[in-house]
CSV table of C-alpha atoms in Angstrom, one decimal:
chain,number,residue,atom,x,y,z
Z,21,TRP,CA,-38.4,6.6,12.9
Z,22,HIS,CA,-40.9,4.1,14.3
Z,23,GLU,CA,-38.1,2.1,15.9
Z,24,ALA,CA,-35.0,2.6,17.9
Z,25,ARG,CA,-32.0,3.1,15.5
Z,26,THR,CA,-28.7,1.5,16.0
Z,27,GLN,CA,-25.5,3.5,16.1
Z,28,SER,CA,-24.6,1.9,12.7
Z,29,GLN,CA,-27.9,3.0,11.2
Z,30,ILE,CA,-27.6,6.5,12.5
Z,31,SER,CA,-24.1,6.9,11.1
Z,32,GLY,CA,-24.9,5.3,7.8
Z,33,TYR,CA,-27.9,7.5,7.1
Z,34,LYS,CA,-26.9,10.9,8.5
Z,35,ASN,CA,-26.3,13.8,6.0
Z,36,ARG,CA,-27.9,11.7,3.3
Z,37,GLU,CA,-31.2,12.2,1.5
Z,38,LEU,CA,-33.6,9.4,1.9
Z,39,HIS,CA,-36.0,8.0,-0.8
Z,40,GLY,CA,-39.0,8.3,1.7
Z,41,ASN,CA,-40.1,4.7,1.5
Z,42,GLU,CA,-37.6,3.3,4.0
Z,43,THR,CA,-39.0,0.7,6.5
Z,44,ASN,CA,-40.3,2.2,9.7
Z,45,LEU,CA,-39.8,5.8,8.5
Z,46,GLU,CA,-42.5,7.7,10.4
Z,47,ALA,CA,-42.0,11.2,9.1
Z,48,TYR,CA,-39.4,12.9,7.0
Z,49,TYR,CA,-38.3,16.7,7.2
Z,50,LYS,CA,-35.8,17.8,4.7
Z,51,PHE,CA,-35.4,21.4,6.1
Z,52,ASN,CA,-34.8,22.6,2.6
Z,53,GLN,CA,-37.8,24.8,1.7
Z,54,GLY,CA,-36.0,28.1,2.7
Z,55,THR,CA,-33.6,30.3,0.9
Z,56,VAL,CA,-30.0,29.9,1.9
Z,57,GLY,CA,-29.0,32.9,4.1
Z,58,GLY,CA,-32.1,34.8,2.9
Z,59,ASN,CA,-35.2,36.2,4.7
Z,60,ASN,CA,-37.1,33.2,5.7
Z,61,THR,CA,-39.2,34.7,8.6
Z,62,ALA,CA,-42.4,34.0,6.8
Z,63,ILE,CA,-41.7,30.2,7.2
Z,64,SER,CA,-43.1,28.9,10.5
Z,65,SER,CA,-42.8,25.2,10.0
Z,66,VAL,CA,-40.9,22.5,8.2
Z,67,VAL,CA,-42.8,20.2,5.7
Z,68,ASP,CA,-43.3,16.5,6.3
Z,69,ALA,CA,-42.3,14.9,2.9
Z,70,ILE,CA,-44.0,11.5,3.1
Z,71,ASN,CA,-47.4,11.6,4.9
Z,72,SER,CA,-50.8,12.6,3.7
Z,73,PRO,CA,-52.1,14.5,5.5
Z,74,ALA,CA,-48.6,15.9,6.3
Z,75,GLN,CA,-47.4,16.0,9.8
Z,76,ASP,CA,-45.6,19.5,9.6
Z,77,ALA,CA,-43.4,20.5,12.5
Z,78,SER,CA,-43.2,24.1,13.9
Z,79,LEU,CA,-40.1,26.0,14.0
Z,80,ASN,CA,-39.3,27.8,17.2
Z,81,ASN,CA,-36.5,30.2,18.3
Z,82,PHE,CA,-34.9,30.5,14.8
Z,83,THR,CA,-34.0,34.0,13.5
Z,84,LEU,CA,-34.5,32.8,9.9
Z,85,ILE,CA,-32.6,35.7,8.4
Z,86,GLY,CA,-28.9,36.2,7.6
Z,87,LEU,CA,-26.2,33.6,8.0
Z,88,ILE,CA,-26.9,32.5,11.7
Z,89,SER,CA,-29.9,30.4,12.8
Z,90,ASN,CA,-31.2,30.0,9.2
Z,91,PHE,CA,-31.3,27.6,6.2
Z,92,VAL,CA,-27.8,26.7,4.9
Z,93,THR,CA,-26.5,25.0,1.7
Z,94,GLY,CA,-26.9,21.2,1.9
Z,95,GLY,CA,-24.6,18.5,0.5
Z,96,TYR,CA,-25.5,15.0,0.1
Z,97,LEU,CA,-25.4,11.9,-2.2
Z,98,LEU,CA,-28.8,10.3,-2.9
Z,99,TYR,CA,-28.1,6.5,-2.4
Z,100,SER,CA,-29.8,3.2,-2.6
Z,101,PRO,CA,-28.8,0.8,0.3
Z,102,THR,CA,-28.9,-2.8,-0.9
Z,103,SER,CA,-28.5,-6.2,0.5
Z,104,VAL,CA,-27.3,-7.6,-2.9
Z,105,SER,CA,-23.6,-7.1,-3.9
Z,106,ILE,CA,-23.3,-6.1,-7.5
Z,107,THR,CA,-19.7,-7.2,-8.1
Z,108,ASN,CA,-19.1,-5.7,-11.6
Z,109,VAL,CA,-18.2,-2.1,-12.2
Z,110,VAL,CA,-20.0,-0.7,-15.3
Z,111,LEU,CA,-19.5,2.1,-17.7
Z,112,GLU,CA,-22.6,3.0,-19.7
Z,113,SER,CA,-24.2,5.8,-21.8
Z,114,VAL,CA,-27.3,7.7,-20.7
Z,115,PHE,CA,-29.2,10.7,-22.1
Z,116,VAL,CA,-27.9,13.9,-20.5
Z,117,ASP,CA,-31.4,15.6,-20.3
Z,118,GLU,CA,-32.9,12.5,-18.6
Z,119,LEU,CA,-30.0,12.4,-16.1
Z,120,LEU,CA,-30.3,16.1,-15.2
Z,121,SER,CA,-34.1,16.2,-15.1
Z,122,SER,CA,-34.0,13.3,-12.5
Z,123,LEU,CA,-31.9,15.5,-10.1
Z,124,ASP,CA,-33.3,18.0,-7.6
Z,125,ASP,CA,-31.8,21.5,-7.2
Z,126,ASN,CA,-29.5,20.5,-4.4
Z,127,GLU,CA,-28.1,17.5,-6.2
Z,128,LEU,CA,-27.5,19.7,-9.3
Z,129,GLU,CA,-25.4,22.1,-7.2
Z,130,VAL,CA,-23.5,19.2,-5.6
Z,131,LEU,CA,-22.7,17.7,-9.0
Z,132,LEU,CA,-21.6,21.1,-10.4
Z,133,SER,CA,-19.3,21.5,-7.4
Z,134,SER,CA,-17.8,18.0,-7.9
Z,135,TYR,CA,-16.6,19.2,-11.3
Z,136,GLY,CA,-14.8,22.2,-9.7
Z,137,LYS,CA,-17.6,24.7,-10.5
Z,138,ASN,CA,-17.5,26.7,-7.3
Z,139,ARG,CA,-20.0,29.2,-8.4
Z,140,ALA,CA,-22.7,26.5,-7.7
Z,141,ASP,CA,-22.2,27.4,-4.1
Z,142,ASP,CA,-24.0,30.7,-4.7
Z,143,SER,CA,-27.5,29.2,-5.4
Z,144,SER,CA,-29.2,32.7,-5.1
Z,145,SER,CA,-27.6,33.8,-8.4
Z,146,SER,CA,-28.5,30.7,-10.5
Z,147,ASP,CA,-31.9,29.1,-10.9
Z,148,ARG,CA,-32.6,25.5,-11.9
Z,149,ASP,CA,-32.6,26.0,-15.7
Z,150,GLU,CA,-29.3,27.9,-15.6
Z,151,ARG,CA,-27.7,25.0,-13.5
Z,152,ILE,CA,-29.1,22.4,-15.9
Z,153,ASP,CA,-27.8,24.4,-18.9
Z,154,GLU,CA,-24.4,24.6,-17.4
Z,155,LEU,CA,-24.3,21.0,-16.6
Z,156,ALA,CA,-25.6,20.1,-20.0
Z,157,GLU,CA,-22.8,22.0,-21.7
Z,158,LEU,CA,-20.2,20.4,-19.3
Z,159,LEU,CA,-21.5,16.8,-19.8
Z,160,ASP,CA,-22.4,16.9,-23.5
Z,161,GLN,CA,-19.2,18.2,-24.9
Z,162,ASP,CA,-19.5,16.3,-28.2
Z,163,GLN,CA,-23.2,17.4,-28.5
Z,164,ASP,CA,-24.5,13.9,-29.1
Z,165,GLY,CA,-27.0,14.2,-26.2
Z,166,ARG,CA,-25.4,11.4,-24.2
Z,167,VAL,CA,-22.8,11.1,-21.4
Z,168,ALA,CA,-20.9,8.1,-19.9
Z,169,ILE,CA,-22.0,7.0,-16.4
Z,170,PHE,CA,-19.5,5.2,-14.2
Z,171,LYS,CA,-21.3,2.9,-11.7
Z,172,TRP,CA,-20.2,0.7,-8.9
Z,173,SER,CA,-21.6,-0.8,-5.7
Z,174,THR,CA,-20.3,-1.7,-2.3
Z,175,LEU,CA,-21.1,-4.8,-0.2
Z,176,GLU,CA,-20.4,-3.0,3.2
Z,177,GLU,CA,-18.9,0.3,4.3
Z,178,LEU,CA,-17.1,1.0,7.6
Z,179,GLY,CA,-15.5,4.3,8.0
Z,180,THR,CA,-15.8,5.3,4.4
Z,181,VAL,CA,-15.6,9.1,3.9
Z,182,GLY,CA,-15.9,9.0,0.1
Z,183,PHE,CA,-14.3,8.1,-3.2
Z,184,TYR,CA,-12.2,9.5,-5.9
Z,185,ILE,CA,-12.4,8.2,-9.4
Z,186,ASP,CA,-9.4,8.0,-11.8
Z,187,ARG,CA,-9.4,7.2,-15.5
Z,188,LYS,CA,-6.8,6.6,-18.2
Z,189,ASP,CA,-6.7,5.2,-21.7
Z,190,ALA,CA,-6.1,1.4,-21.7
Z,191,ASP,CA,-2.8,2.1,-23.5
Z,192,GLY,CA,-2.0,5.3,-21.6
Z,193,SER,CA,0.5,6.0,-18.9
Z,194,ARG,CA,-1.0,8.7,-16.9
Z,195,TRP,CA,-4.1,8.6,-14.6
Z,196,MET,CA,-6.6,11.6,-14.7
Z,197,ARG,CA,-8.8,12.4,-11.7
Z,198,VAL,CA,-12.4,12.5,-12.8
Z,199,ASN,CA,-14.0,14.2,-9.8
Z,200,ASN,CA,-12.5,17.3,-8.2
Z,201,ASP,CA,-14.3,16.9,-4.9
Z,202,LEU,CA,-14.5,13.7,-2.9
Z,203,LEU,CA,-17.8,11.9,-3.6
Z,204,PRO,CA,-19.2,11.2,-0.1
Z,205,GLY,CA,-19.5,7.7,1.1
Z,206,LEU,CA,-21.9,6.2,3.6
Z,207,ILE,CA,-19.4,6.2,6.6
Z,208,ASP,CA,-21.0,3.1,8.3
Z,209,ALA,CA,-23.4,1.1,6.1
Z,210,PRO,CA,-23.6,-2.7,6.8
Z,211,LEU,CA,-25.7,-3.2,3.5
Z,212,GLY,CA,-23.5,-1.0,1.3
Z,213,GLY,CA,-24.8,1.1,-1.4
Z,214,GLU,CA,-24.9,1.9,-5.2
Z,215,TYR,CA,-23.1,4.8,-6.8
Z,216,LEU,CA,-22.9,6.5,-10.1
Z,217,TYR,CA,-21.0,9.4,-11.6
Z,218,ALA,CA,-21.1,11.2,-15.0
Z,219,ASP,CA,-17.7,11.2,-16.8
Z,220,PRO,CA,-17.9,13.6,-19.7
Z,221,GLY,CA,-14.3,12.7,-20.7
Z,222,ALA,CA,-15.1,9.1,-21.6
Z,223,LEU,CA,-15.8,8.6,-25.3
Z,224,PRO,CA,-17.7,5.8,-27.0
Z,225,GLY,CA,-15.7,2.9,-28.5
Z,226,VAL,CA,-12.5,3.7,-26.4
Z,227,ASP,CA,-11.1,1.2,-23.9
Z,228,TYR,CA,-10.4,2.8,-20.5
Z,229,LEU,CA,-8.9,1.8,-17.2
Z,230,TYR,CA,-10.7,3.1,-14.1
Z,231,LYS,CA,-9.7,2.9,-10.4
Z,232,LEU,CA,-11.4,3.9,-7.2
Z,233,THR,CA,-9.7,5.4,-4.2
Z,234,GLU,CA,-11.6,5.1,-1.0
Z,235,GLN,CA,-10.9,7.8,1.7
Z,236,GLU,CA,-11.4,6.4,5.3
Z,237,VAL,CA,-12.2,8.4,8.4
Z,238,TRP,CA,-8.9,7.5,10.1
Z,239,GLY,CA,-6.9,9.0,7.2
Z,240,SER,CA,-5.9,6.0,5.3
Z,241,THR,CA,-6.9,5.2,1.7
Z,242,ARG,CA,-7.6,2.0,-0.3
Z,243,GLU,CA,-7.4,1.6,-4.1
Z,244,TYR,CA,-9.7,-0.7,-6.1
Z,245,GLY,CA,-9.1,-1.7,-9.7
Z,246,PRO,CA,-8.1,-1.0,-12.3
Z,247,TYR,CA,-11.3,-2.0,-14.3
Z,248,GLN,CA,-11.0,-2.1,-18.0
Z,249,LEU,CA,-14.3,-0.7,-19.4
Z,250,ASN,CA,-15.8,0.8,-22.5
Z,251,TYR,CA,-19.3,1.6,-23.9
């Protein structure tokens, strides 16, 4: 960064992929061009993702082979920090192929894992096309080419570890957890952020109730909703 970062900014941006156009971002190294746990000894530098010509950085004193001192599996949520609060929670329909094509390999793995597909952790045994096919089958269960997207935004986050989403029919009695794994929050983000999550169990023309459960770093939780939605 071409500025001194505050503690709040450091906490809010760590373990998150950036868009690359953030103000005062000087260089951006994703550290993701290697094979997880593989033989990466041919890699001598990490790639600068935003500059032309690139300001690549040298790697020194890494073994780059095996499980120690090497590339590891990442986990992050791409987010858009915003100074505008979007107060309404939305359920809408998007094309499955457009959604999946917009995600990079790591995001595809994280999405698979959030639905309880643990085999996504073994990226060496599944290429991008296979992950997209698996997700397409999961998200497009009625084979209409579309999936429901649950969207919400936060005005400010302080100590937010992540969120769980629950859904039930508007006239139902039991809540169903939509995401197996906690969706990571921003921890400390004064400007908040925008979130979306695909819910293949939501069908068109049906009224649903949704609620969000926020997990905080100090162990407490907060519930938001219920929100009555349909698409």
